[in-house]
Short mmCIF file of C-alpha atoms in Angstrom, two decimals:
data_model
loop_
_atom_site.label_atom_id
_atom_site.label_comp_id
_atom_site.label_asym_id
_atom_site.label_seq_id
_atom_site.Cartn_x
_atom_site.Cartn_y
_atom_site.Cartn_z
CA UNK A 1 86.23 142.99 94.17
CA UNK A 2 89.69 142.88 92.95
CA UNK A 3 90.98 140.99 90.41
CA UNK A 4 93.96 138.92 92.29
CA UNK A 5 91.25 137.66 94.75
CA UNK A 6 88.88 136.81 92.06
CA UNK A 7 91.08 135.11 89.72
CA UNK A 8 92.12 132.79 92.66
CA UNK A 9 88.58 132.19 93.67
CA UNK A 10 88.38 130.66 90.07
CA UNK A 11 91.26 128.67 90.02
CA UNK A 12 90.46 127.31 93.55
CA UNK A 13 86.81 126.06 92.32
CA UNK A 14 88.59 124.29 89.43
CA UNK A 15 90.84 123.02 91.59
CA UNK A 16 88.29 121.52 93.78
CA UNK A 17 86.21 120.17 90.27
CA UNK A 18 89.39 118.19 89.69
CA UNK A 19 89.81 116.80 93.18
CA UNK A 20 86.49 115.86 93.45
CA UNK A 21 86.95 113.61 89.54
CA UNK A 22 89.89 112.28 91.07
CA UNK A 23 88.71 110.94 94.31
CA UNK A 24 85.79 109.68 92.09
CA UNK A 25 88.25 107.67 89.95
CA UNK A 26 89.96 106.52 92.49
CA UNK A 27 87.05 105.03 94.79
CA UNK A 28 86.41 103.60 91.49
CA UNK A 29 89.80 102.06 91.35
CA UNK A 30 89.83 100.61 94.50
CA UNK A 31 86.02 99.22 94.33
CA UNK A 32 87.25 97.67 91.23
CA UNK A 33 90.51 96.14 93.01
CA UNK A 34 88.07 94.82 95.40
CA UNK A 35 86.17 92.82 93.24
CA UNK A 36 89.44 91.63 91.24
CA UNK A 37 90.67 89.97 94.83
CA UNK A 38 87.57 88.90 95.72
CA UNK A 39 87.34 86.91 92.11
CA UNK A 40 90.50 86.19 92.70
CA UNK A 41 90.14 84.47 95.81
CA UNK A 42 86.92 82.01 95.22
CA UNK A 43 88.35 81.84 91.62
CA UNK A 44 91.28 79.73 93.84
CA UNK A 45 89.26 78.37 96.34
CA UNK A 46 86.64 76.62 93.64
CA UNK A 47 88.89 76.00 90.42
CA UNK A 48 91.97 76.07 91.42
CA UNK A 49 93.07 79.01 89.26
CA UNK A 50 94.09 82.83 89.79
CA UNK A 51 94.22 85.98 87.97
CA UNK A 52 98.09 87.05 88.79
CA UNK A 53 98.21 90.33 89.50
CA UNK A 54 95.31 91.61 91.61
CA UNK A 55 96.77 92.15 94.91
CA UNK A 56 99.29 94.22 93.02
CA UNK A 57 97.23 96.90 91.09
CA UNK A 58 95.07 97.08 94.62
CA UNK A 59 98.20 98.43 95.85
CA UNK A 60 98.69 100.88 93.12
CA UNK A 61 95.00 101.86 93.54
CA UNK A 62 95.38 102.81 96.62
CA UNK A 63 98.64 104.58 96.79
CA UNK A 64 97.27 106.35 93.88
CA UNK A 65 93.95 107.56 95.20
CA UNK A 66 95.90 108.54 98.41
CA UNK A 67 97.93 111.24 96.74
CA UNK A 68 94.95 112.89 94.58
CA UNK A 69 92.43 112.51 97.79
CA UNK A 70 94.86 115.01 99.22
CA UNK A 71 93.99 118.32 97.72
CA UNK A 72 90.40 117.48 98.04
CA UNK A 73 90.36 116.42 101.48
CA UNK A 74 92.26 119.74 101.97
CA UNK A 75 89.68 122.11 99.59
CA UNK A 76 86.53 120.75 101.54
CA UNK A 77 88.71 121.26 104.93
CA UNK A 78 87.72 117.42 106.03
CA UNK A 79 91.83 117.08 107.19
CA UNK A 80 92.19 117.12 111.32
CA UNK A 81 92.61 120.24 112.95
CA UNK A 82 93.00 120.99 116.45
CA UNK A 83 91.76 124.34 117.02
CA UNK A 84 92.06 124.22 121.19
CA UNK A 85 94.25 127.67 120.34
CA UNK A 86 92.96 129.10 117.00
CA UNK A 87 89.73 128.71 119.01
CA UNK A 88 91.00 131.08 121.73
CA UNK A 89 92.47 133.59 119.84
CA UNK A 90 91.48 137.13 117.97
CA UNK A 91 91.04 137.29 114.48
CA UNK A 92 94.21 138.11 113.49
CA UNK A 93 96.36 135.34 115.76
CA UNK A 94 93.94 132.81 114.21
CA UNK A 95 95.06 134.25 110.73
CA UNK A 96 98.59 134.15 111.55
CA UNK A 97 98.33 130.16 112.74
CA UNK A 98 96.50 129.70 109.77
CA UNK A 99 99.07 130.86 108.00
CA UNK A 100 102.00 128.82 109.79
CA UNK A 101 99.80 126.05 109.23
CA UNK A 102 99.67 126.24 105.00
CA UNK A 103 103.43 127.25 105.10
CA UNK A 104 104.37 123.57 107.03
CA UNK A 105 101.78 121.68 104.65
CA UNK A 106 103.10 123.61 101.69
CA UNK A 107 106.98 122.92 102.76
CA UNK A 108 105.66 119.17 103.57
CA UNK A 109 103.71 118.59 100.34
CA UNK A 110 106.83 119.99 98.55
CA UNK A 111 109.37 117.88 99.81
CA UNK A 112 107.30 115.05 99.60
CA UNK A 113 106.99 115.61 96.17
CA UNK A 114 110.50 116.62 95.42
CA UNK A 115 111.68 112.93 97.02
CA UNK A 116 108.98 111.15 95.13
CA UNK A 117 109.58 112.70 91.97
CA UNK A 118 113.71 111.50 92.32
CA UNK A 119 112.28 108.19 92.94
CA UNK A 120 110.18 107.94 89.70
CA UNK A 121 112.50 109.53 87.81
CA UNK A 122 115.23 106.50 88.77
CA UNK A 123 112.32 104.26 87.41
CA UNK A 124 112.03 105.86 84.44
CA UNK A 125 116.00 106.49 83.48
CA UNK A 126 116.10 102.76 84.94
CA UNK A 127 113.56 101.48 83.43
CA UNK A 128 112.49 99.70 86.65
CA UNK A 129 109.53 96.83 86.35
CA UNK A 130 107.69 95.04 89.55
CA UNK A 131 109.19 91.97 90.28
CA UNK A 132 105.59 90.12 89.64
CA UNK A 133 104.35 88.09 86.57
CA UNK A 134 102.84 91.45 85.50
CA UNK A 135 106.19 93.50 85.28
CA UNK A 136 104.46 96.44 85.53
CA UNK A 137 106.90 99.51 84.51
CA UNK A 138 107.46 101.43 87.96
CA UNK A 139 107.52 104.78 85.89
CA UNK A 140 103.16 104.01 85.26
CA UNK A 141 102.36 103.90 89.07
CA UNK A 142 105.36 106.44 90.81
CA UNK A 143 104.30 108.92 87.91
CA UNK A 144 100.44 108.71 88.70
CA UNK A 145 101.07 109.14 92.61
CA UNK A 146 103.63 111.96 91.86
CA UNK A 147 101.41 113.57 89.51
CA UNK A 148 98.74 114.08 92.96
CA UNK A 149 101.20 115.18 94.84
CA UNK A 150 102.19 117.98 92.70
CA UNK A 151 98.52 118.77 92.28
CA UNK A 152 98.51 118.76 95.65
CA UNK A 153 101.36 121.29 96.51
CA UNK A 154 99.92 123.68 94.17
CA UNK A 155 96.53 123.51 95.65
CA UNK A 156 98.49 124.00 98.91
CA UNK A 157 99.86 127.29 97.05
CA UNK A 158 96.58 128.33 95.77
CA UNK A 159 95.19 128.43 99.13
CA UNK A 160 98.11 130.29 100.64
CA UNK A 161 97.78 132.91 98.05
CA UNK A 162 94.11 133.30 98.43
CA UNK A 163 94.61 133.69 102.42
CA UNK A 164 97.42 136.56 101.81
CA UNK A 165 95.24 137.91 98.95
CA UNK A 166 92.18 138.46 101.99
CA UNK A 167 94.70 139.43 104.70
CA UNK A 168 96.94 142.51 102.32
CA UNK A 169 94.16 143.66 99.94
CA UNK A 170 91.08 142.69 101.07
CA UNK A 171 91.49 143.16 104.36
CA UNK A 172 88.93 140.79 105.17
CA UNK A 173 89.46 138.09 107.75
CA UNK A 174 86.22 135.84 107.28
CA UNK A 175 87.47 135.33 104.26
CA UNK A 176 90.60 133.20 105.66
CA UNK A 177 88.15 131.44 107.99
CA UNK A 178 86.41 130.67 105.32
CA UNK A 179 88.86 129.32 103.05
CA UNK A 180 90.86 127.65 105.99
CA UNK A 181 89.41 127.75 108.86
CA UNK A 182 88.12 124.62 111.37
CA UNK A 183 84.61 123.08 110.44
CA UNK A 184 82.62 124.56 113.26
CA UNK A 185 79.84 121.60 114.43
CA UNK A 186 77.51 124.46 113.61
CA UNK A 187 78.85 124.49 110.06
CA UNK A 188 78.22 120.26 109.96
CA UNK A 189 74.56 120.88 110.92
CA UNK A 190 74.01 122.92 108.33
CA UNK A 191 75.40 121.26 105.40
CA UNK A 192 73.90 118.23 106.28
CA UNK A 193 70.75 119.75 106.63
CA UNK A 194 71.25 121.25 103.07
CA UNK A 195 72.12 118.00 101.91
CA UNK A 196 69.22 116.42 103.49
CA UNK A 197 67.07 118.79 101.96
CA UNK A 198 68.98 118.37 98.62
CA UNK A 199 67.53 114.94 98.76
CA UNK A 200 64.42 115.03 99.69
CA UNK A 201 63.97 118.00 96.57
CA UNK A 202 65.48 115.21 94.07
CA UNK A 203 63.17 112.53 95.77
CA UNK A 204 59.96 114.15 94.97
#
């Protein structure tokens, strides 16, 4: 195997170790900011008092989580495809829309990030608080949900490289199908039957 391919294969199953932390924290987060609003709310109804603040780090959760859930969702190819033509197509036409595809995510992950970044960055110069009774400094939240988003781009990357890394020296195009291709219901059945089986193992 060569090394370009292999070395990519590496950083692509660290990549998706990292995702997979992140989304963990940040269903975390948002559980959490569920239970602060729901104190919140009988803490109001019954004494008459609130906690200041909940609503707002619910939103932060969840912008947060958004923009690291990204790469992940990406990695374990759970995003929506529609493969009515990739479906259709030889081997090497579904490569080449495969392709087109990561180069518009890439392009859109990196001007998404490039905006977000100039709007964190005015925070930060600015040194921008919410207008709540928490003041939270903008910088905390923008920073967090830009940090994803470049995480995300350079998963996007990672993936592209890996693709052209089959298709030029490989020569191999499972590999792309692999990596990028549409979740087949064929390939559903089968991981959930290898999770179900999973389960059963750690049951007894």
């Amino acid at each position: 195997m060569h090394a370009l391919p292999r070395l990519l294969d590496r950083l692509l199953a660290g990549a998706l170790v990292v995702s997979r932390w992140a989304v963990y924290a940040g269903g975390g987060a948002i559980l959490i900011s569920a239970f602060l609003i729901s104190f919140d709310i009988l803490s109001r109804r019954f004494f008459g008092l609130s906690t200041w603040g909940a609503d707002e780090l619910s939103y932060y959760a969840l912008a947060v989580s958004t923009s690291w859930a990204c790469a992940y969702t990406l990695l374990v190819k759970a995003h929506i495809r529609i493969d009515l033509v990739t479906s259709r197509v030889p081997d090497m036409g579904k490569v080449v829309l495969h392709i087109i595809a990561l180069l518009g995510l890439g392009y859109m992950a990196f001007a998404t990030t490039q905006a977000m970044f100039h709007v964190f960055q005015r925070s930060w110069n600015r040194g921008s608080t919410s207008i709540t009774t928490l003041e939270t400094p903008m910088w905390i939240p923008q920073g967090l949900f830009v940090a994803g988003l470049v995480f995300f781009t350079l998963v996007t990357a990672l993936i592209l490289l890996r693709v052209l890394a089959a298709v030029l020296i490989e020569r191999d195009y499972a590999v792309v199908n692999r990596i990028t291709g549409t979740v087949s219901v064929l390939d559903e059945t089968e991981q959930a039957i290898a999770e179900a089986e999973a389960l059963q193992k750690r049951n007894g």
